[in-house]
């Protein structure tokens, strides 16, 4: 047992857990004031549900021995109920339990990412039902394809082992997967009332909250990517350096596009650019050099800044740009591995620019588009089935008046009662009895 690596994985797990409130605040600040609590609840609710599923059968389905050796799904019975996971294995570098906790947060956050695309208009119960079914039918198989490495007497997923594509920390399993799913459920759910019209629900209500959430996500992402090294090592250090580098250049790339296109850089653009860089570097953080990360981040930030406008061209209401950032950013980072990868980086593979030819480009494309197609198709069927049975969308009057009050009987801001002043102090509470 390597105590240093174990300590790093415990710390990385805690860092990734901080991404949960980071995502809730990032998304919550971008919606209308009457919807912020619902957005926070959808984020935390999905994390709670996925965490329970993960303990019962999720970890086993993702990381169990591949059923029939096909590399499509892990054996659900192997670690069912965390069977054997908490046993002490002195031959292991890190405990299996900390790996299980680390990967549980990957699953939970991937599901939570989707809710940003469908804000203001989905029933909370329908969202929770969707989350449970989606994680089971979409995330767990894809996680097996991408994250489950072959081992001694163990067969893992087909993308990482048979295809040989590189995805260091989840560009396909997390970002392309959630982005494609977001697009599918958007098409079933439909647009918000008043979308793209005067008085619509498109303006973020609290930009400082958005920036705070982005900062927490950036901080937690060092654990997300760096922890994927699974050791306290040079590889983890390179990954952390590349993660920081790409985020910086992506923010500048996004702001440059804003300046040239709109005439002014914005705080929302800065926050979105940072997230775009984090998304793009996720699959490639162990494959590129710091200069490669600089280039990849700048490309990812600029491409995502342009991609978020596609919803207006094609008419799909992606509320918080999950498709434009996570799907497009995940595709960008995954495909650029085939071009910018260098054998000097921890993955040890050369891409096209370093003499590696087109082979890696092809592998990356097959892996990326296989996940995109599977996630989109299955998610559309799940959303359609739920819409036909329990119904996905809230009533029009609920959407217009605000989902916070109607779905949760709460309001984020008590605007009806002004704060007490020296001339109108808060009254003393009445004596008991």
Coordinates of C-alpha atoms in Angstrom, one line a residue:
X1 CA 0.0 0.0 0.0
X2 CA 1.4 3.4 -1.1
X3 CA 0.3 5.8 1.7
X4 CA 1.3 8.8 -0.3
X5 CA -0.8 7.8 -3.3
X6 CA -3.7 6.9 -0.9
X7 CA -3.5 10.3 0.7
X8 CA -3.5 12.0 -2.7
X9 CA -6.6 10.0 -3.8
X10 CA -8.4 10.8 -0.6
X11 CA -7.6 14.5 -1.1
X12 CA -8.6 14.3 -4.8
X13 CA -12.0 12.7 -3.8
X14 CA -12.6 15.6 -1.5
X15 CA -11.7 18.1 -4.2
X16 CA -14.1 16.5 -6.6
X17 CA -16.8 16.6 -4.0
X18 CA -16.4 20.4 -3.8
X19 CA -17.4 20.5 -7.5
X20 CA -20.9 19.6 -6.4
X21 CA -21.6 23.0 -4.8
X22 CA -19.4 24.6 -7.4
X23 CA -21.7 23.2 -10.2
X24 CA -24.8 24.2 -8.2
X25 CA -23.7 27.8 -7.8
X26 CA -22.4 28.0 -11.4
X27 CA -25.7 26.9 -12.8
X28 CA -27.8 28.6 -10.1
X29 CA -26.3 32.0 -10.9
X30 CA -27.1 31.7 -14.6
X31 CA -30.8 31.0 -14.2
X32 CA -33.6 33.4 -13.2
X33 CA -34.0 34.3 -9.5
X34 CA -37.2 32.3 -9.4
X35 CA -35.5 29.1 -10.5
X36 CA -32.2 29.1 -8.6
X37 CA -33.3 26.8 -5.8
X38 CA -34.6 24.3 -8.3
X39 CA -31.3 24.3 -10.1
X40 CA -29.4 23.7 -6.9
X41 CA -31.9 21.0 -5.9
X42 CA -31.5 19.2 -9.3
X43 CA -27.8 19.2 -8.9
X44 CA -27.7 17.9 -5.3
X45 CA -30.6 15.6 -5.8
X46 CA -29.0 13.8 -8.8
X47 CA -25.7 13.5 -6.8
X48 CA -27.6 11.9 -3.9
X49 CA -29.5 9.4 -6.1
X50 CA -26.5 8.4 -8.2
X51 CA -24.4 7.9 -5.0
X52 CA -27.0 5.3 -3.7
X53 CA -27.1 3.6 -7.1
X54 CA -23.3 3.4 -7.2
X55 CA -23.1 1.6 -3.9
X56 CA -25.7 -1.0 -4.8
X57 CA -24.8 -1.9 -8.4
X58 CA -23.2 1.0 -10.2
X59 CA -19.6 0.4 -9.3
X60 CA -19.8 -3.2 -10.2
X61 CA -21.5 -2.4 -13.6
X62 CA -18.8 0.1 -14.4
X63 CA -15.7 -1.7 -13.1
X64 CA -16.6 -5.3 -12.8
X65 CA -15.1 -8.0 -15.1
X66 CA -16.7 -7.5 -18.6
X67 CA -19.7 -9.7 -19.2
X68 CA -18.7 -12.3 -21.8
X69 CA -15.4 -10.5 -22.5
X70 CA -17.2 -8.1 -24.9
X71 CA -16.1 -4.9 -23.1
X72 CA -19.6 -3.5 -23.0
X73 CA -20.7 -3.8 -19.4
X74 CA -19.2 -5.0 -16.1
X75 CA -20.5 -7.9 -14.1
X76 CA -23.2 -6.3 -11.8
X77 CA -22.9 -9.1 -9.3
X78 CA -19.1 -8.9 -8.8
X79 CA -19.1 -5.9 -6.4
X80 CA -22.9 -5.8 -5.8
X81 CA -23.5 -3.8 -2.6
X82 CA -19.7 -3.1 -2.4
X83 CA -19.0 -6.8 -1.8
X84 CA -15.3 -7.2 -1.2
X85 CA -14.5 -3.5 -1.8
X86 CA -13.8 -2.6 1.8
X87 CA -11.5 -5.6 2.4
X88 CA -7.8 -4.7 3.1
X89 CA -5.6 -5.7 0.2
X90 CA -1.9 -5.2 1.1
X91 CA -0.9 -5.8 -2.5
X92 CA -2.9 -2.9 -3.8
X93 CA -1.3 0.5 -4.4
X94 CA -4.4 2.3 -3.2
X95 CA -7.5 0.9 -1.4
X96 CA -10.3 -0.1 -3.8
X97 CA -12.7 1.8 -1.5
X98 CA -11.1 5.2 -2.2
X99 CA -11.2 4.4 -5.9
X100 CA -14.8 3.5 -5.7
X101 CA -15.6 6.8 -3.8
X102 CA -13.6 8.8 -6.4
X103 CA -15.4 7.3 -9.3
X104 CA -18.8 7.7 -7.6
X105 CA -18.4 11.4 -7.8
X106 CA -17.6 11.1 -11.6
X107 CA -20.9 9.3 -12.1
X108 CA -22.8 11.8 -10.0
X109 CA -21.4 14.9 -11.6
X110 CA -21.9 13.6 -15.1
X111 CA -25.6 13.2 -14.5
X112 CA -25.8 16.6 -12.8
X113 CA -24.3 18.3 -15.8
X114 CA -27.3 17.5 -17.8
X115 CA -29.8 19.5 -15.7
X116 CA -28.2 22.8 -16.8
X117 CA -29.7 22.3 -20.3
X118 CA -33.3 21.9 -19.1
X119 CA -33.7 24.6 -16.4
X120 CA -37.0 26.3 -15.6
X121 CA -39.3 23.7 -17.1
X122 CA -38.9 20.1 -15.9
X123 CA -40.7 18.4 -13.0
X124 CA -38.4 17.6 -10.1
X125 CA -39.7 14.1 -9.8
X126 CA -39.3 13.5 -13.5
X127 CA -35.7 14.7 -13.3
X128 CA -34.9 12.3 -10.5
X129 CA -36.5 9.4 -12.4
X130 CA -34.6 10.4 -15.5
X131 CA -31.4 10.5 -13.5
X132 CA -31.7 7.0 -12.1
X133 CA -32.6 5.4 -15.4
X134 CA -30.0 7.4 -17.4
X135 CA -27.1 6.5 -15.1
X136 CA -28.1 2.9 -15.2
X137 CA -28.6 2.6 -19.0
X138 CA -26.1 5.2 -20.3
X139 CA -23.4 6.2 -17.9
X140 CA -22.5 2.8 -16.4
X141 CA -21.9 1.1 -19.8
X142 CA -20.0 4.1 -21.2
X143 CA -17.9 4.3 -18.0
X144 CA -17.0 0.7 -18.5
X145 CA -16.0 1.3 -22.1
X146 CA -13.7 4.2 -21.2
X147 CA -12.4 3.7 -17.6
X148 CA -12.3 -0.1 -17.0
X149 CA -8.7 -1.2 -17.9
X150 CA -7.8 -4.8 -18.5
X151 CA -6.1 -6.5 -15.6
X152 CA -4.9 -9.9 -14.4
X153 CA -7.8 -12.2 -15.2
X154 CA -10.0 -9.2 -15.7
X155 CA -11.5 -7.9 -19.0
X156 CA -12.3 -4.2 -19.2
X157 CA -14.0 -1.8 -21.7
X158 CA -13.7 -1.9 -25.4
X159 CA -12.7 1.8 -26.0
X160 CA -9.8 1.9 -23.6
X161 CA -8.5 -1.6 -24.3
X162 CA -9.5 -2.9 -27.7
X163 CA -9.7 0.4 -29.5
X164 CA -6.9 2.0 -27.6
X165 CA -8.3 5.6 -27.6
X166 CA -7.0 8.0 -24.9
X167 CA -9.3 9.6 -22.4
X168 CA -7.4 10.5 -19.3
X169 CA -10.2 11.7 -17.1
X170 CA -13.5 11.6 -19.0
X171 CA -13.8 13.7 -22.1
X172 CA -16.0 11.0 -23.6
X173 CA -17.5 9.3 -20.6
X174 CA -18.3 12.6 -18.8
X175 CA -18.5 15.5 -21.2
X176 CA -19.5 14.1 -24.6
X177 CA -21.8 11.7 -22.8
X178 CA -23.6 14.4 -20.8
X179 CA -23.6 16.9 -23.7
X180 CA -25.2 14.4 -26.1
X181 CA -27.7 13.4 -23.4
X182 CA -28.5 17.1 -22.8
X183 CA -29.2 17.6 -26.5
X184 CA -31.5 14.6 -26.6
X185 CA -33.6 15.5 -23.6
X186 CA -33.9 19.2 -24.8
X187 CA -35.4 18.0 -28.1
X188 CA -38.0 15.9 -26.2
X189 CA -38.8 18.6 -23.5
X190 CA -39.0 21.6 -25.8
X191 CA -38.2 25.3 -25.4
X192 CA -38.9 27.5 -22.5
X193 CA -41.9 29.8 -22.7
X194 CA -40.7 33.1 -24.1
X195 CA -37.3 31.9 -25.2
X196 CA -35.6 34.4 -27.4
X197 CA -38.4 36.9 -26.8
X198 CA -38.4 40.2 -24.8
X199 CA -38.9 39.4 -21.1
X200 CA -37.8 35.8 -21.6
X201 CA -35.8 33.8 -19.0
X202 CA -32.3 34.0 -20.5
X203 CA -30.5 36.6 -18.4
X204 CA -28.4 35.2 -15.5
X205 CA -29.7 36.6 -12.2
X206 CA -26.4 36.6 -10.2
X207 CA -23.1 36.8 -12.1
X208 CA -20.9 36.9 -8.9
X209 CA -22.5 33.5 -8.0
X210 CA -21.5 32.2 -11.5
X211 CA -17.9 33.3 -11.0
X212 CA -17.8 31.7 -7.5
X213 CA -19.1 28.5 -8.9
X214 CA -16.6 28.5 -11.7
X215 CA -13.8 29.1 -9.3
X216 CA -14.9 26.2 -7.1
X217 CA -15.1 24.0 -10.2
X218 CA -11.6 25.0 -11.3
X219 CA -10.3 24.2 -7.9
X220 CA -12.1 20.8 -7.7
X221 CA -11.0 19.9 -11.3
X222 CA -7.4 19.5 -10.1
X223 CA -8.7 16.5 -8.1
X224 CA -10.8 15.4 -11.0
X225 CA -8.0 15.3 -13.5
X226 CA -5.0 14.9 -11.2
X227 CA -6.7 12.1 -9.2
X228 CA -7.2 10.2 -12.4
X229 CA -3.5 9.4 -12.3
X230 CA -4.4 7.2 -9.3
X231 CA -0.9 7.8 -7.8
X232 CA 1.0 10.7 -6.2
X233 CA 3.5 10.9 -9.0
X234 CA 5.0 12.9 -11.8
X235 CA 2.0 12.0 -14.0
X236 CA -0.4 13.6 -11.5
X237 CA 1.9 16.7 -11.4
X238 CA 2.0 17.1 -15.2
X239 CA -1.8 16.7 -15.4
X240 CA -2.4 19.4 -12.8
X241 CA 0.0 21.7 -14.6
X242 CA -1.7 21.1 -18.0
X243 CA -5.2 21.5 -16.4
X244 CA -4.2 25.0 -15.0
X245 CA -2.6 26.0 -18.3
X246 CA -5.5 25.0 -20.6
X247 CA -8.0 26.8 -18.4
X248 CA -6.1 30.0 -18.5
X249 CA -5.7 30.0 -22.3
X250 CA -9.3 28.9 -22.8
X251 CA -10.6 31.9 -20.8
X252 CA -8.6 34.2 -23.0
X253 CA -9.7 32.4 -26.2
X254 CA -13.4 32.8 -25.2
X255 CA -12.9 36.5 -24.3
X256 CA -11.2 37.2 -27.6
X257 CA -14.1 35.8 -29.5
X258 CA -16.5 37.9 -27.4
X259 CA -14.5 41.0 -28.0
X260 CA -14.3 40.5 -31.8
X261 CA -17.9 39.3 -32.2
X262 CA -19.8 41.4 -29.6
X263 CA -17.4 44.3 -28.9
X264 CA -16.9 43.6 -25.2
X265 CA -15.6 40.7 -22.9
X266 CA -17.9 39.6 -20.2
X267 CA -17.7 38.0 -16.8
X268 CA -20.1 35.3 -17.9
X269 CA -17.7 34.7 -20.9
X270 CA -14.8 34.5 -18.5
X271 CA -16.5 31.9 -16.4
X272 CA -17.7 29.9 -19.4
X273 CA -14.3 30.0 -21.0
X274 CA -12.7 28.6 -17.9
X275 CA -15.1 25.7 -17.9
X276 CA -14.6 25.2 -21.6
X277 CA -10.9 24.8 -21.0
X278 CA -11.4 22.4 -18.2
X279 CA -13.7 20.3 -20.3
X280 CA -11.3 20.3 -23.3
X281 CA -8.2 19.4 -21.2
X282 CA -10.0 16.5 -19.4
X283 CA -9.4 13.8 -22.0
X284 CA -6.0 15.2 -23.0
X285 CA -4.3 16.3 -19.8
X286 CA -2.0 13.2 -19.7
X287 CA -1.3 13.2 -23.4
X288 CA 0.0 16.8 -24.2
X289 CA 2.8 19.0 -23.1
X290 CA 2.2 22.3 -21.3
X291 CA 2.6 24.1 -24.7
X292 CA 0.1 21.7 -26.2
X293 CA -2.3 22.4 -23.3
X294 CA -1.9 26.1 -24.0
X295 CA -2.9 25.6 -27.6
X296 CA -5.6 23.1 -26.8
X297 CA -7.2 25.4 -24.3
X298 CA -7.2 28.4 -26.6
X299 CA -8.8 26.4 -29.4
X300 CA -11.3 24.9 -27.0
X301 CA -12.3 28.3 -25.5
X302 CA -12.7 29.9 -28.9
X303 CA -14.6 26.9 -30.5
X304 CA -17.0 26.7 -27.5
X305 CA -17.6 30.4 -27.6
X306 CA -18.7 30.1 -31.2
X307 CA -20.6 26.8 -30.6
X308 CA -23.0 28.3 -27.9
X309 CA -24.6 30.4 -30.7
X310 CA -25.7 27.3 -32.6
X311 CA -28.8 26.9 -30.4
X312 CA -30.2 30.1 -31.9
X313 CA -29.4 28.9 -35.4
X314 CA -31.0 25.5 -35.0
X315 CA -33.6 26.4 -32.5
X316 CA -32.9 24.1 -29.5
X317 CA -33.2 25.7 -26.1
X318 CA -30.0 24.7 -24.3
X319 CA -30.6 26.9 -21.2
X320 CA -27.0 27.0 -19.8
X321 CA -25.0 25.9 -22.8
X322 CA -24.3 22.3 -21.8
X323 CA -24.3 21.3 -25.4
X324 CA -22.1 24.2 -26.5
X325 CA -19.5 23.7 -23.8
X326 CA -19.6 20.0 -22.7
X327 CA -20.4 18.3 -26.0
X328 CA -18.4 20.5 -28.2
X329 CA -15.6 21.0 -25.7
X330 CA -15.4 17.3 -25.0
X331 CA -15.2 16.5 -28.7
X332 CA -12.6 19.2 -29.3
X333 CA -10.3 17.9 -26.5
X334 CA -10.8 14.3 -27.4
X335 CA -10.0 14.8 -31.1
X336 CA -7.1 17.1 -30.5
X337 CA -5.3 14.3 -28.6
X338 CA -4.8 12.7 -32.0
X339 CA -2.9 15.8 -33.2
X340 CA -1.2 17.3 -30.1
X341 CA -0.3 14.2 -28.1
X342 CA 3.4 13.8 -27.4
X343 CA 5.3 10.7 -26.0
X344 CA 7.0 13.0 -23.5
X345 CA 3.7 13.3 -21.6
X346 CA 2.4 10.6 -19.2
X347 CA 0.3 8.7 -21.8
X348 CA 3.5 8.2 -23.8
X349 CA 1.9 8.4 -27.3
X350 CA 2.7 10.7 -30.2
X351 CA 0.0 12.4 -32.2
X352 CA 0.0 13.7 -35.8
X353 CA 2.2 16.7 -35.0
X354 CA 4.9 14.6 -33.4
X355 CA 5.1 12.0 -36.1
X356 CA 2.5 9.6 -34.9
X357 CA 0.5 9.6 -38.1
X358 CA -3.3 9.5 -38.4
X359 CA -3.9 6.3 -36.4
X360 CA -4.5 8.0 -33.1
X361 CA -6.8 10.6 -34.7
X362 CA -8.9 7.7 -36.0
X363 CA -9.1 6.0 -32.7
X364 CA -10.1 9.2 -30.9
X365 CA -12.8 9.9 -33.5
X366 CA -14.3 6.4 -33.2
X367 CA -14.4 6.5 -29.4
X368 CA -15.9 10.0 -29.3
X369 CA -18.6 9.5 -31.9
X370 CA -19.5 6.0 -30.5
X371 CA -20.2 7.6 -27.1
X372 CA -22.1 10.5 -28.7
X373 CA -24.3 8.3 -30.8
X374 CA -25.1 5.8 -28.0
X375 CA -25.8 8.5 -25.4
X376 CA -28.0 10.5 -27.7
X377 CA -30.1 7.6 -28.9
X378 CA -30.7 5.9 -25.5
X379 CA -31.3 9.2 -23.8
X380 CA -33.9 10.2 -26.3
X381 CA -35.7 6.9 -25.8
X382 CA -35.6 7.4 -22.0
X383 CA -36.9 10.9 -22.1
X384 CA -39.6 10.0 -24.6
X385 CA -40.8 7.1 -22.5
X386 CA -40.9 9.3 -19.3
X387 CA -42.7 12.1 -21.1
X388 CA -45.4 9.6 -22.3
X389 CA -45.8 8.1 -18.9
X390 CA -45.3 10.5 -16.0
X391 CA -44.7 13.6 -18.1
X392 CA -41.5 15.7 -18.0
X393 CA -42.7 19.3 -18.2
X394 CA -44.3 21.5 -15.6
X395 CA -47.5 23.3 -16.3
X396 CA -47.2 26.6 -18.2
X397 CA -48.3 28.7 -15.2
X398 CA -45.7 27.0 -13.0
X399 CA -43.0 27.8 -15.5
X400 CA -44.0 31.4 -15.7
X401 CA -44.5 32.0 -12.0
X402 CA -41.3 30.1 -11.0
X403 CA -40.5 26.5 -10.3
X404 CA -38.9 27.3 -6.9
X405 CA -42.2 28.3 -5.2
X406 CA -44.3 25.7 -7.0
X407 CA -42.0 22.7 -6.8
X408 CA -40.2 23.4 -3.5
X409 CA -42.4 25.9 -1.7
X410 CA -39.3 28.1 -1.2
X411 CA -37.8 31.3 -2.5
X412 CA -34.1 32.0 -2.7
X413 CA -34.4 35.7 -1.8
X414 CA -36.9 37.1 0.7
X415 CA -37.5 40.3 -1.3
X416 CA -40.9 41.0 0.3
X417 CA -39.4 41.8 3.7
X418 CA -36.8 44.6 3.8
X419 CA -33.9 44.3 6.3
X420 CA -34.3 46.0 9.7
X421 CA -32.8 49.4 10.2
X422 CA -32.0 51.5 13.3
X423 CA -35.4 53.2 13.0
X424 CA -37.3 49.9 12.5
X425 CA -35.5 47.3 14.6
X426 CA -36.4 43.6 14.5
X427 CA -39.0 43.0 17.2
X428 CA -38.1 40.9 20.2
X429 CA -39.7 37.4 20.1
X430 CA -42.7 36.9 22.3
X431 CA -42.2 35.1 25.6
X432 CA -43.0 31.5 25.6
X433 CA -46.5 30.7 26.9

